[in-house]
Amino acid sequence: MKVEEVVKKLKAEQLLDQNEIYTYATKPVMGGILGGAVGAAAGAVLLSVSGNILYVHKAKLDNTYGECLDRIDIQSMRDVQGKTGVVGGKLSFEYDGKRFKSKITSRDSRFIDYFINL
């Protein structure tokens, strides 16, 4: 599926707003919010922002997404840290007493900049 189609679907499902803040990322199992069998299965994720919510969906190889793994209130995120690099970036923050860390797979720094500039 083309990325434009995925964006349209995310908007229709109110998982993405007009700012189009989204990215694909990899999420380590240890130290993340997810645990157990669900956490072990969450390697690639699609992160999208709609309003004050960061959605974490399981990413599929065809650019689509599966089940919602997490719904995070952006205003409750603490100690937000981000860094962009040549081939991607990193985003980490605390939420609900746990540390969330992810590697952003895109060179688009717009996603990380959004959180750093909150």
Coordinates of N, CA and C in Angstrom, one line a residue:
M1 N 0.8 -1.2 0.0 CA 0.0 0.0 0.0 C 0.9 1.2 0.0
K2 N 0.5 2.2 -0.7 CA 1.3 3.5 -0.8 C 1.1 4.3 0.5
V3 N 2.2 5.0 0.9 CA 2.2 5.7 2.1 C 1.0 6.8 2.1
E4 N 0.7 7.4 1.0 CA -0.4 8.3 0.9 C -1.7 7.7 1.3
E5 N -1.9 6.4 0.9 CA -3.1 5.7 1.2 C -3.2 5.4 2.7
V6 N -2.0 5.1 3.3 CA -2.0 4.8 4.7 C -2.3 6.1 5.5
V7 N -1.8 7.2 5.1 CA -2.0 8.5 5.7 C -3.5 8.9 5.6
K8 N -4.1 8.6 4.5 CA -5.6 8.9 4.3 C -6.4 8.0 5.3
K9 N -6.0 6.7 5.4 CA -6.7 5.8 6.3 C -6.5 6.2 7.7
L10 N -5.3 6.6 8.1 CA -5.1 7.1 9.5 C -5.9 8.3 9.8
K11 N -6.0 9.2 8.9 CA -6.9 10.4 9.1 C -8.4 10.0 9.2
A12 N -8.8 9.1 8.4 CA -10.2 8.7 8.4 C -10.5 8.0 9.8
E13 N -9.6 7.3 10.3 CA -9.8 6.6 11.6 C -9.4 7.5 12.8
Q14 N -9.1 8.8 12.6 CA -8.7 9.8 13.6 C -7.5 9.4 14.4
L15 N -6.6 8.8 13.7 CA -5.3 8.4 14.3 C -4.2 9.3 13.9
L16 N -4.5 10.3 13.0 CA -3.6 11.2 12.5 C -4.4 12.5 12.2
D17 N -3.8 13.6 12.6 CA -4.5 14.9 12.4 C -3.9 15.7 11.2
Q18 N -4.3 16.9 11.0 CA -3.9 17.7 9.8 C -2.4 18.0 9.8
N19 N -1.7 17.9 11.0 CA -0.3 18.1 11.0 C 0.6 17.0 10.4
E20 N 0.0 15.8 10.3 CA 0.6 14.7 9.7 C 2.0 14.4 10.3
I21 N 1.9 14.2 11.7 CA 3.1 13.9 12.4 C 3.1 12.3 12.6
Y22 N 3.9 11.6 11.9 CA 3.9 10.2 11.9 C 5.3 9.7 11.4
T23 N 5.6 8.5 11.8 CA 6.9 7.9 11.3 C 6.8 6.4 11.6
Y24 N 7.7 5.7 11.0 CA 7.9 4.3 11.3 C 9.1 4.2 12.2
A25 N 9.1 3.2 13.1 CA 10.2 3.1 14.0 C 10.4 1.7 14.5
T26 N 11.5 1.4 15.1 CA 11.7 0.1 15.7 C 11.7 0.4 17.2
K27 N 11.2 -0.6 17.9 CA 11.0 -0.4 19.3 C 11.6 -1.5 20.1
P28 N 12.6 -1.2 20.9 CA 13.2 -2.3 21.7 C 12.2 -2.9 22.7
V29 N 12.3 -4.2 23.0 CA 11.4 -4.8 24.0 C 11.8 -4.4 25.4
M30 N 13.0 -4.4 25.8 CA 13.4 -4.1 27.1 C 13.4 -2.6 27.3
G31 N 12.8 -2.2 28.4 CA 12.8 -0.8 28.8 C 11.6 -0.1 28.2
G32 N 10.8 -0.7 27.3 CA 9.7 -0.1 26.7 C 8.5 -0.2 27.5
I33 N 7.4 0.3 27.0 CA 6.1 0.3 27.8 C 5.5 -1.1 27.7
L34 N 5.7 -1.8 26.5 CA 5.1 -3.1 26.3 C 5.9 -4.2 27.0
G35 N 5.2 -5.2 27.4 CA 6.0 -6.3 28.0 C 5.3 -7.6 27.6
G36 N 5.9 -8.7 28.0 CA 5.3 -10.0 27.8 C 5.2 -10.4 26.3
A37 N 4.2 -11.1 25.9 CA 4.1 -11.6 24.5 C 3.9 -10.5 23.6
V38 N 3.1 -9.5 24.0 CA 2.8 -8.3 23.1 C 4.1 -7.6 22.8
G39 N 4.9 -7.3 23.9 CA 6.1 -6.6 23.7 C 7.1 -7.3 22.8
A40 N 7.2 -8.6 23.0 CA 8.1 -9.4 22.2 C 7.8 -9.4 20.7
A41 N 6.5 -9.2 20.4 CA 6.0 -9.2 19.0 C 6.2 -7.8 18.4
A42 N 6.5 -6.8 19.2 CA 6.5 -5.4 18.7 C 7.9 -5.0 18.2
G43 N 8.3 -5.3 17.0 CA 9.6 -4.9 16.5 C 9.5 -3.6 15.7
A44 N 8.7 -3.6 14.7 CA 8.5 -2.4 13.9 C 7.1 -1.8 14.2
V45 N 7.1 -0.5 14.4 CA 5.9 0.2 14.8 C 5.6 1.4 13.9
L46 N 4.4 1.8 13.9 CA 4.0 3.1 13.2 C 3.6 4.0 14.4
L47 N 4.2 5.1 14.5 CA 3.9 6.1 15.5 C 3.1 7.3 14.8
S48 N 2.0 7.6 15.3 CA 1.2 8.7 14.7 C 0.6 9.6 15.8
V49 N 0.4 10.9 15.5 CA -0.1 11.8 16.5 C -1.4 12.4 16.0
S50 N -2.4 12.4 16.9 CA -3.7 13.0 16.6 C -4.1 13.7 17.9
G51 N -4.2 15.0 17.8 CA -4.5 15.9 18.9 C -3.4 15.7 20.0
N52 N -3.7 15.3 21.2 CA -2.7 15.2 22.2 C -2.4 13.7 22.5
I53 N -2.6 12.8 21.5 CA -2.4 11.4 21.7 C -1.3 10.9 20.7
L54 N -0.4 10.1 21.2 CA 0.6 9.4 20.4 C 0.1 8.0 20.3
Y55 N -0.2 7.5 19.1 CA -0.6 6.2 18.9 C 0.6 5.3 18.4
V56 N 0.7 4.1 19.0 CA 1.7 3.1 18.6 C 1.0 1.9 18.0
H57 N 1.2 1.7 16.7 CA 0.6 0.6 16.0 C 1.6 -0.4 15.5
K58 N 1.3 -1.6 15.5 CA 2.2 -2.6 14.9 C 2.3 -2.3 13.4
A59 N 3.5 -2.2 12.9 CA 3.7 -1.9 11.5 C 3.9 -3.2 10.7
K60 N 3.4 -3.1 9.5 CA 3.5 -4.3 8.6 C 4.4 -3.9 7.4
L61 N 4.9 -4.9 6.7 CA 5.9 -4.7 5.7 C 5.3 -3.9 4.5
D62 N 4.0 -4.0 4.3 CA 3.4 -3.3 3.1 C 3.0 -1.9 3.4
N63 N 3.6 -1.2 4.5 CA 3.3 0.1 4.9 C 2.0 0.3 5.7
T64 N 1.2 -0.8 5.8 CA 0.0 -0.7 6.6 C 0.3 -0.9 8.0
Y65 N -0.7 -0.9 8.9 CA -0.5 -1.1 10.3 C -1.5 -2.1 10.8
G66 N -1.2 -2.7 12.0 CA -2.1 -3.6 12.6 C -2.6 -3.1 13.9
E67 N -2.7 -3.9 14.9 CA -3.3 -3.6 16.2 C -2.6 -2.4 16.9
C68 N -3.4 -1.7 17.6 CA -2.9 -0.6 18.4 C -2.2 -1.1 19.7
L69 N -0.9 -0.9 19.8 CA -0.2 -1.4 20.9 C -0.2 -0.5 22.1
D70 N -0.3 0.8 21.8 CA -0.3 1.8 22.9 C -1.0 3.1 22.5
R71 N -1.5 3.8 23.4 CA -2.2 5.1 23.3 C -1.6 5.9 24.4
I72 N -0.8 6.9 24.0 CA 0.0 7.7 25.0 C -0.5 9.2 25.0
D73 N -0.8 9.7 26.2 CA -1.2 11.1 26.4 C 0.1 11.9 26.3
I74 N 0.3 12.7 25.3 CA 1.5 13.4 25.0 C 1.8 14.4 26.2
Q75 N 0.7 15.0 26.8 CA 0.9 15.9 27.9 C 1.5 15.2 29.1
S76 N 1.4 13.9 29.2 CA 1.9 13.2 30.4 C 3.3 12.6 30.1
M77 N 3.8 12.8 29.0 CA 5.2 12.4 28.7 C 6.2 13.3 29.4
R78 N 7.2 12.7 30.0 CA 8.2 13.4 30.8 C 9.6 13.1 30.2
D79 N 10.5 14.0 30.5 CA 12.0 13.8 30.1 C 12.1 13.3 28.6
V80 N 11.5 14.1 27.8 CA 11.5 13.8 26.3 C 12.9 14.2 25.8
Q81 N 13.5 13.2 25.1 CA 14.8 13.4 24.5 C 14.7 12.9 23.0
G82 N 15.3 13.6 22.1 CA 15.4 13.2 20.7 C 16.6 13.6 20.1
K83 N 17.0 12.9 19.1 CA 18.2 13.1 18.3 C 18.0 12.7 16.9
T84 N 18.4 13.5 15.9 CA 18.3 13.1 14.5 C 19.7 12.8 14.0
G85 N 19.8 11.9 13.1 CA 21.1 11.5 12.5 C 21.0 11.4 11.0
V86 N 22.0 10.9 10.4 CA 22.1 10.8 9.0 C 21.1 9.8 8.4
V87 N 20.9 8.7 9.1 CA 20.0 7.6 8.6 C 18.8 7.4 9.4
G88 N 18.5 8.3 10.4 CA 17.4 8.2 11.3 C 17.6 9.0 12.5
G89 N 16.9 8.6 13.6 CA 17.0 9.3 14.8 C 16.5 8.4 16.0
K90 N 16.5 9.1 17.1 CA 16.1 8.4 18.4 C 15.1 9.3 19.1
L91 N 14.1 8.7 19.7 CA 13.2 9.4 20.6 C 13.0 8.5 21.8
S92 N 13.1 9.2 23.0 CA 12.9 8.5 24.3 C 12.1 9.5 25.2
F93 N 11.3 8.9 26.1 CA 10.6 9.7 27.1 C 10.1 8.7 28.2
E94 N 9.7 9.3 29.3 CA 9.1 8.6 30.4 C 7.6 8.8 30.3
Y95 N 6.9 7.7 30.5 CA 5.4 7.7 30.5 C 4.9 6.7 31.5
D96 N 4.1 7.1 32.4 CA 3.5 6.1 33.3 C 4.5 5.3 34.1
G97 N 5.6 6.0 34.5 CA 6.7 5.3 35.2 C 7.6 4.4 34.5
K98 N 7.5 4.4 33.2 CA 8.3 3.5 32.3 C 9.0 4.3 31.3
R99 N 10.1 3.9 30.8 CA 10.9 4.5 29.8 C 10.6 4.0 28.4
F100 N 10.3 4.8 27.5 CA 9.9 4.4 26.1 C 11.1 4.9 25.3
K101 N 11.7 3.9 24.5 CA 12.8 4.2 23.6 C 12.5 3.7 22.2
S102 N 12.7 4.5 21.2 CA 12.6 4.0 19.8 C 13.6 4.6 18.9
K103 N 13.9 3.8 17.9 CA 14.7 4.3 16.8 C 13.8 4.7 15.6
I104 N 14.0 5.9 15.2 CA 13.2 6.4 14.1 C 13.9 5.9 12.8
T105 N 13.2 5.3 11.9 CA 13.8 4.7 10.7 C 13.9 5.7 9.6
S106 N 13.3 6.8 9.7 CA 13.3 7.8 8.6 C 14.3 8.9 8.9
R107 N 14.8 9.5 7.8 CA 15.7 10.7 7.9 C 14.9 12.0 8.2
D108 N 13.6 11.9 8.1 CA 12.7 13.0 8.4 C 12.7 13.4 9.8
S109 N 13.4 14.5 10.2 CA 13.5 14.9 11.6 C 12.2 15.6 12.1
R110 N 11.2 15.8 11.3 CA 10.0 16.5 11.7 C 9.3 15.8 12.8
F111 N 9.3 14.5 12.9 CA 8.7 13.8 13.9 C 9.4 14.1 15.3
I112 N 10.7 13.9 15.3 CA 11.4 14.2 16.5 C 11.3 15.6 16.9
D113 N 11.4 16.5 16.0 CA 11.3 18.0 16.3 C 10.0 18.3 16.9
Y114 N 9.0 17.6 16.5 CA 7.6 17.9 17.1 C 7.7 17.7 18.6
F115 N 8.3 16.6 19.1 CA 8.3 16.3 20.5 C 9.3 17.1 21.2
I116 N 10.4 17.4 20.6 CA 11.4 18.2 21.3 C 10.9 19.7 21.5
N117 N 10.1 20.1 20.6 CA 9.6 21.5 20.7 C 8.3 21.7 21.5
L118 N 7.9 20.6 22.2 CA 6.6 20.7 23.0 C 6.8 21.7 24.1

